[in-house]
Coordinates of C-alpha atoms and ligand atoms in Angstrom, one line a residue:
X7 CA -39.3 12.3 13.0
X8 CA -39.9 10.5 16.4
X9 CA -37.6 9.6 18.9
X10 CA -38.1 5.7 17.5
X11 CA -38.1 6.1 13.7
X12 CA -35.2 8.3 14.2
X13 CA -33.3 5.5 16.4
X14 CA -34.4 3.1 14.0
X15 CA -32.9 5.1 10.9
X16 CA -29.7 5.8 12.8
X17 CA -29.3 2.4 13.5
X18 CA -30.0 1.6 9.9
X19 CA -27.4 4.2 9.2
X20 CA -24.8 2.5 10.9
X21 CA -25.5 -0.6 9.5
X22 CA -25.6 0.2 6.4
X23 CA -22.1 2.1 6.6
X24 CA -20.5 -0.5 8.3
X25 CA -20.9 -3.0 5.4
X26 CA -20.7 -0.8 2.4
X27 CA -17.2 -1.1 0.4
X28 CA -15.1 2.1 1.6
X29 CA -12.1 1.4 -0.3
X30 CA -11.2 0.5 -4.0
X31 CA -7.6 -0.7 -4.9
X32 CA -6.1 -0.8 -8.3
X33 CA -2.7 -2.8 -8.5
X34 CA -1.0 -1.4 -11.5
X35 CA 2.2 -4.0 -10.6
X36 CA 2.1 -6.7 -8.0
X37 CA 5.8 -8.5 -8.1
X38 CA 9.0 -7.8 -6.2
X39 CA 11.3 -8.0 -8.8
X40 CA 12.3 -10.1 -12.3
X41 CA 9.5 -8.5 -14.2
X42 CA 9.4 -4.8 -15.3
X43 CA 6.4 -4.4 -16.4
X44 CA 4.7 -5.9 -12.9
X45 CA 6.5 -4.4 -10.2
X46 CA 5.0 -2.8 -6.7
X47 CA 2.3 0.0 -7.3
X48 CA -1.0 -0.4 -5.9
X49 CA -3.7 3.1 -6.4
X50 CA -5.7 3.5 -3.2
X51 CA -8.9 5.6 -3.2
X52 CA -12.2 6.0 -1.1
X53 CA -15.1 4.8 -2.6
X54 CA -16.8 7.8 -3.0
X55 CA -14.5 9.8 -4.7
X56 CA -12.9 8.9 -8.3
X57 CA -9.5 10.1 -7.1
X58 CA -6.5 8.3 -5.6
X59 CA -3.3 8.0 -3.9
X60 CA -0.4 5.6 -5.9
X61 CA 1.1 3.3 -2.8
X62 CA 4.8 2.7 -4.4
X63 CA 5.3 3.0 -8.1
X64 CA 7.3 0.7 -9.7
X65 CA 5.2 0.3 -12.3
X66 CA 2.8 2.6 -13.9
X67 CA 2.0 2.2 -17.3
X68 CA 1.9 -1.2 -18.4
X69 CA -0.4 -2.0 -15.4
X70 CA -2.9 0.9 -16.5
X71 CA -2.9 -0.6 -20.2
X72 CA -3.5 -3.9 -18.2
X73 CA -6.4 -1.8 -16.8
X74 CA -8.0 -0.6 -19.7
X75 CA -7.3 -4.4 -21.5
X76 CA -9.4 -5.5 -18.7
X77 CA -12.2 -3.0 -19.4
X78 CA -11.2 -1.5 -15.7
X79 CA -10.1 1.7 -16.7
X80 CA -12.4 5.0 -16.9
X81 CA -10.4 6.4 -19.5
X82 CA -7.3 6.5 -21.7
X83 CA -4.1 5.4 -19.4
X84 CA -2.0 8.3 -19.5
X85 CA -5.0 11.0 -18.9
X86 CA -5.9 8.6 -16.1
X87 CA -2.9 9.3 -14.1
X88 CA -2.8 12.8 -14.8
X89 CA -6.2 13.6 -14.0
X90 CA -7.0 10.8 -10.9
X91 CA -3.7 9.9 -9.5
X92 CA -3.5 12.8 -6.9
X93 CA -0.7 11.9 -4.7
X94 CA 2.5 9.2 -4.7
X95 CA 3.5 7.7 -1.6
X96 CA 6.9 6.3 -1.7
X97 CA 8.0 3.7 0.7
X98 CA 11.5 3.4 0.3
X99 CA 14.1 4.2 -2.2
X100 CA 14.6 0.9 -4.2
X101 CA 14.1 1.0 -8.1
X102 CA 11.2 -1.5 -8.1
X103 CA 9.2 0.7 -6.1
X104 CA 9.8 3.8 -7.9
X105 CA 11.1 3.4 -11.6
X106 CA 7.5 4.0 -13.3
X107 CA 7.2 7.4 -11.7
X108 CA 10.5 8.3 -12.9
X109 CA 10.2 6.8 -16.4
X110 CA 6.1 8.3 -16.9
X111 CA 7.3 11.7 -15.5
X112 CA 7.4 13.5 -18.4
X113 CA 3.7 13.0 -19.5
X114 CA 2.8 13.2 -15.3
X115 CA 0.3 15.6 -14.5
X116 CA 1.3 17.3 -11.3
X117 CA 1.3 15.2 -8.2
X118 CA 3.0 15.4 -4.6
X119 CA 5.2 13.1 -2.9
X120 CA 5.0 11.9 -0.4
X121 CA 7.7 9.6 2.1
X122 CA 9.9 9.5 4.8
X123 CA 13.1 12.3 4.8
X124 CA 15.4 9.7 3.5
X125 CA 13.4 8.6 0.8
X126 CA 13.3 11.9 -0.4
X127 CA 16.9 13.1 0.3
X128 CA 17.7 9.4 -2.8
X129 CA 14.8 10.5 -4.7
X130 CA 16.5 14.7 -4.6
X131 CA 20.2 13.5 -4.7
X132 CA 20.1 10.0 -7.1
X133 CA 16.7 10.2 -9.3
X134 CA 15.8 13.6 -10.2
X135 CA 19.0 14.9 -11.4
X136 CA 20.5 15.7 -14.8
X137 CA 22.7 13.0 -15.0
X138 CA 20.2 10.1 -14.7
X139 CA 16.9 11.6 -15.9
X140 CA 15.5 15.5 -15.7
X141 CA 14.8 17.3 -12.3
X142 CA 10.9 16.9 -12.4
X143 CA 10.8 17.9 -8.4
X144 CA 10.2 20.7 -6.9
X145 CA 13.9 20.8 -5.0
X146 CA 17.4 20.3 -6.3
X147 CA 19.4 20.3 -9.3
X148 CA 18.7 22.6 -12.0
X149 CA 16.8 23.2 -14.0
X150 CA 13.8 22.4 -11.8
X151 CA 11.1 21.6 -13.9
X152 CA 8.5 21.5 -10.5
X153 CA 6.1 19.0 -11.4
X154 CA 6.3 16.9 -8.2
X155 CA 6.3 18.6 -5.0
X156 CA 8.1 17.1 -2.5
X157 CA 6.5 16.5 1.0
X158 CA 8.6 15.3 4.0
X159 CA 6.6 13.0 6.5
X160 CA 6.9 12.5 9.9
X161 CA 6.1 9.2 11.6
X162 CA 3.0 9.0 12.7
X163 CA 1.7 12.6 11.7
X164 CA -1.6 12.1 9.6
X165 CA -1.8 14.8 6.4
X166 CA -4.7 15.4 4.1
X167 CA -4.1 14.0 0.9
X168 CA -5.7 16.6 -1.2
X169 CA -8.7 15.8 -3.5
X170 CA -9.6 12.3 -2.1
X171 CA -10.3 12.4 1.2
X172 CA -7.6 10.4 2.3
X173 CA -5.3 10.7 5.3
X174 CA -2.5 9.4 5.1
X175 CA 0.3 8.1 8.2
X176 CA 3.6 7.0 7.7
X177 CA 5.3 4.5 9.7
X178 CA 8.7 2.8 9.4
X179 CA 9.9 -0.2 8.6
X180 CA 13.1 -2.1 8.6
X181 CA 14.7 -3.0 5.6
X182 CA 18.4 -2.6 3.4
X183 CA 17.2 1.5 3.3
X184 CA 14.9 2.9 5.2
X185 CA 11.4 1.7 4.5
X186 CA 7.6 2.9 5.2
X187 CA 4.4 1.7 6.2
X188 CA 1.4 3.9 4.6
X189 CA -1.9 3.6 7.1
X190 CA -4.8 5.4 4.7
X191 CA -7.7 6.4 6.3
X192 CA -11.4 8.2 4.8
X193 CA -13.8 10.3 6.3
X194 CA -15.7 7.5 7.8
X195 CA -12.6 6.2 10.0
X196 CA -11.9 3.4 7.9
X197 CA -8.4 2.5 7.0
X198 CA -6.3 0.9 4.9
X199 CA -2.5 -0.7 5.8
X200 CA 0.3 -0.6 2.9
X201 CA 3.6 -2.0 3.9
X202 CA 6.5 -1.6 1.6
X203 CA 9.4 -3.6 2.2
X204 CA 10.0 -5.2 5.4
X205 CA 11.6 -8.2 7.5
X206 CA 10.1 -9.8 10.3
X207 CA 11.1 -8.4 14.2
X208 CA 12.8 -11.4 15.6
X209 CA 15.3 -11.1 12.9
X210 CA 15.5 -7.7 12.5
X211 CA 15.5 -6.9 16.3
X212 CA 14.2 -3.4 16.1
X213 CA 10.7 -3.5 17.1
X214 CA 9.0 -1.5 14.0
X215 CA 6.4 -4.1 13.3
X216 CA 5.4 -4.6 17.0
X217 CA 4.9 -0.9 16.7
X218 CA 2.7 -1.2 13.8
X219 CA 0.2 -3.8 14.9
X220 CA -0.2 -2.5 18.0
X221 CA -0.9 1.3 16.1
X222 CA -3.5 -0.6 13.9
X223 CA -4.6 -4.0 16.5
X224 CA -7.3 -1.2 17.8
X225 CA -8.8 -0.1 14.5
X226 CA -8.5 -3.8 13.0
X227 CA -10.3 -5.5 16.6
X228 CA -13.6 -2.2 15.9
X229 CA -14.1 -3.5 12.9
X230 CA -12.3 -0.3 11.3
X231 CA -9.7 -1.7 9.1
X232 CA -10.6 -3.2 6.0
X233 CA -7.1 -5.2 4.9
X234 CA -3.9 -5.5 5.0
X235 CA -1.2 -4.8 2.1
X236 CA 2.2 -6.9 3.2
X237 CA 5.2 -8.5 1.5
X238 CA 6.1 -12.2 0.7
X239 CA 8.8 -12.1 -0.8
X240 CA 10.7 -15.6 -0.7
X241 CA 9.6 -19.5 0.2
X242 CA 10.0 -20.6 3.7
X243 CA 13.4 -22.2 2.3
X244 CA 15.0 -18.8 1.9
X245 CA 18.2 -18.8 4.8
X246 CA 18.1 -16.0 7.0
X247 CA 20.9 -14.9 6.0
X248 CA 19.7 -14.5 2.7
X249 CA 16.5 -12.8 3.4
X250 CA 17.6 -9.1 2.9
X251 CA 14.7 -7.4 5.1
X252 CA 12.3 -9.2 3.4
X253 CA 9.5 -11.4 4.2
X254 CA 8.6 -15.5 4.2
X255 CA 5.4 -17.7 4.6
X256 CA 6.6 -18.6 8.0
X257 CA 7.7 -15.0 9.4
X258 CA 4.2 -13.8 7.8
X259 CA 2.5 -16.1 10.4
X260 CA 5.1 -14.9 13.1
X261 CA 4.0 -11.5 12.6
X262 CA 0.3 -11.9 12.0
X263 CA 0.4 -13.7 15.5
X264 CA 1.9 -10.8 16.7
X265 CA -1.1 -8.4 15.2
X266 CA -3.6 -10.9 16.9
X267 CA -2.1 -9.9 20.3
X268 CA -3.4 -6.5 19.8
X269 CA -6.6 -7.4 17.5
X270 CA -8.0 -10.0 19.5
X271 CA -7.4 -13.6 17.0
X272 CA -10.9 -14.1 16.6
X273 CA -10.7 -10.9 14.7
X274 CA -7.9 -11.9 12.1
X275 CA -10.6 -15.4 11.2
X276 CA -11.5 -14.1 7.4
X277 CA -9.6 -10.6 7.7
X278 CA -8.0 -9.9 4.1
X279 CA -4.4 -9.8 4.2
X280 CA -3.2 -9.0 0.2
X281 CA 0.5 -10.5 -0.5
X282 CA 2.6 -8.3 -2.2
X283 CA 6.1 -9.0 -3.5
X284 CA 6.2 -12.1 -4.6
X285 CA 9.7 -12.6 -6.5
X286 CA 8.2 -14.8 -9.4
X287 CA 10.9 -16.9 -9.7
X288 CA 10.8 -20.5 -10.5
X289 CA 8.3 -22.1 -8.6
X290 CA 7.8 -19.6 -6.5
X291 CA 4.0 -18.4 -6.3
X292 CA 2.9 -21.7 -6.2
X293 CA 5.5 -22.6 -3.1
X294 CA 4.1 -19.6 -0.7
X295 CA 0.5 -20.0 -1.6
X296 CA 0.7 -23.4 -0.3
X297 CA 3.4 -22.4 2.5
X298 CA 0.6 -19.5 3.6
X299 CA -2.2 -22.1 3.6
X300 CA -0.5 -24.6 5.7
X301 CA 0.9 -22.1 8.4
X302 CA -2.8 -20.2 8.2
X303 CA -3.7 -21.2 11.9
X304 CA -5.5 -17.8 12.2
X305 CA -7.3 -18.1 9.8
X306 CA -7.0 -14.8 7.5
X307 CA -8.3 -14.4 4.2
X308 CA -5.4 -14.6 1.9
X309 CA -5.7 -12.3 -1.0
X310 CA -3.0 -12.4 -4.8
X311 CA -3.4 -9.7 -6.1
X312 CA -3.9 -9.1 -9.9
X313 CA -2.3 -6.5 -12.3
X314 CA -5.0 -4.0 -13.9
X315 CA -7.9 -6.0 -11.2
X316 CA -9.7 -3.7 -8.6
X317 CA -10.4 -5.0 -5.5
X318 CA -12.7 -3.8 -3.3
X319 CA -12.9 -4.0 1.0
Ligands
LIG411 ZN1 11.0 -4.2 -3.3
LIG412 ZN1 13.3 -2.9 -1.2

């Protein structure tokens, strides 16, 4: 090939790479609380491989039935998550982030798991014990059955997920317990951001989110990171006292002002942020769509998030 076709194919190359869909996300549960069967759990996995990584896991089942009603679903729900659900990542110890792993864990296939020390230490000395369910893990209480295998992370250490060429990076966030960012990345470079539970820096006064953007501002502003995965929990009317680490319209827009420091704003103009979270109260998801739009000055692309409905960046 000449010097010029071969440019000319490169160049196509790139192109063509930098448009095509890297990641596919399936939220098996998109709520932060008041319904069981819709709670945080979102599977992560690069487009070129059928496997994936489970970001939180409060529910599993009912949102792979959801799945398969939908027609979304490869094949039967429970050999699904044996056979393509590689890995969990855990972002922090609360029940509606974990309880479908727990409750599915005896028809599981085996899986690691992976979060922050903490997260494990609840998981070792609350969850997998005899007196609240069987010891499916790897460490702990006897009998230890040694289906999940425990796997400690540091912040911001990248590990090989195995079997879906996926890296994953944990970062923390503050919240009641300690919480986690997960920052997924493919082959290609491209990346994905999951945030489990979190409230904004000026109230929280710890600096973790700052941290964050400015770890992912590079990535977003090259064109490299294809969404954002963050909480809104409550409507702007939510005291501050009463916000428990989490999230409102208004500290969104706080934080997302903060990312544009690092990203460049121009940058964040159509860049998909996914709420998670929602406490589907009342009027609730109604209020913070319209409280999102109003304070949208940036103008991202707001994405909600369906149970059992792929989306694709
Ligand atoms: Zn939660
Ligand atoms: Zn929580």
């Amino acid at each position: 090939m000449s010097m010029r076709r071969y440019t000319v194919f490169l160049l196509f190359f790139i192109c063509f790479y930098g448009y095509a869909q890297q990641f596919e996300v399936l939220p098996l549960g998109v709520y932060g609380g008041g319904d069981e069967s819709n709670l945080s759990s979102y599977l992560v996995r690069d487009f070129k491989t059928p496997n994936y990584i489970a970001c939180d896991a409060g529910t599993i089942r009912a949102g792979l039935l959801k799945a398969e009603e939908k027609g979304n679903l490869s094949k039967p729900p429970m050999q699904f998550l044996q056979e393509n659900v590689k890995a969990y990542f855990i972002s922090h110890s609360h029940l509606d982030h974990l309880s479908g792993m727990i409750i599915n864990s005896p028809e599981d296939g085996p899986k690691s798991i992976y979060a922050l020390p903490p997260t494990i230490q609840t998981l070792k000395d609350h969850y997998f014990i005899n007196a609240t369910w069987s010891n499916f893990a790897n460490e702990g209480e006897n009998p230890i059955l040694g289906k999940y295998e425990y796997k400690r992370m540091r912040e911001g250490k990248s590990y090989a997920i195995a079997e879906t060429d996926l890296h994953l990076t944990a970062f923390p966030l503050s919240h009641p317990v300690p919480s986690s960012a997960a920052w997924l990345h493919n082959e290609l470079g491209y990346s994905i951001l999951y945030l489990g539970d979190t409230g904004p820096d000026s109230i929280e006064g710890d600096g973790h989110l700052k941290d964050l953007w400015k770890a992912v501002g590079k990535d977003l502003k090259k064109g490299k990171l294809k969404a954002v995965f963050i909480e809104v929990s409550f409507t702007n009317s939510q005291p501050d006292n009463m916000l428990f680490g989490h999230l409102t319209p208004k500290y969104l827009a706080e934080e997302l002002q903060q990312l544009a420091k690092f990203a460049g704003k121009k940058n964040l103009k159509d860049f998909p942020i996914v709420i998670t979270h929602i406490k589907p109260d009342a009027d609730n998801i109604v209020l913070i769509k319209k409280e999102l739009q109003e304070s949208n000055d940036l103008e991202v692309k707001y994405i909600f998030p369906e149970q059992g409905v792929p989306l694709q960046f």
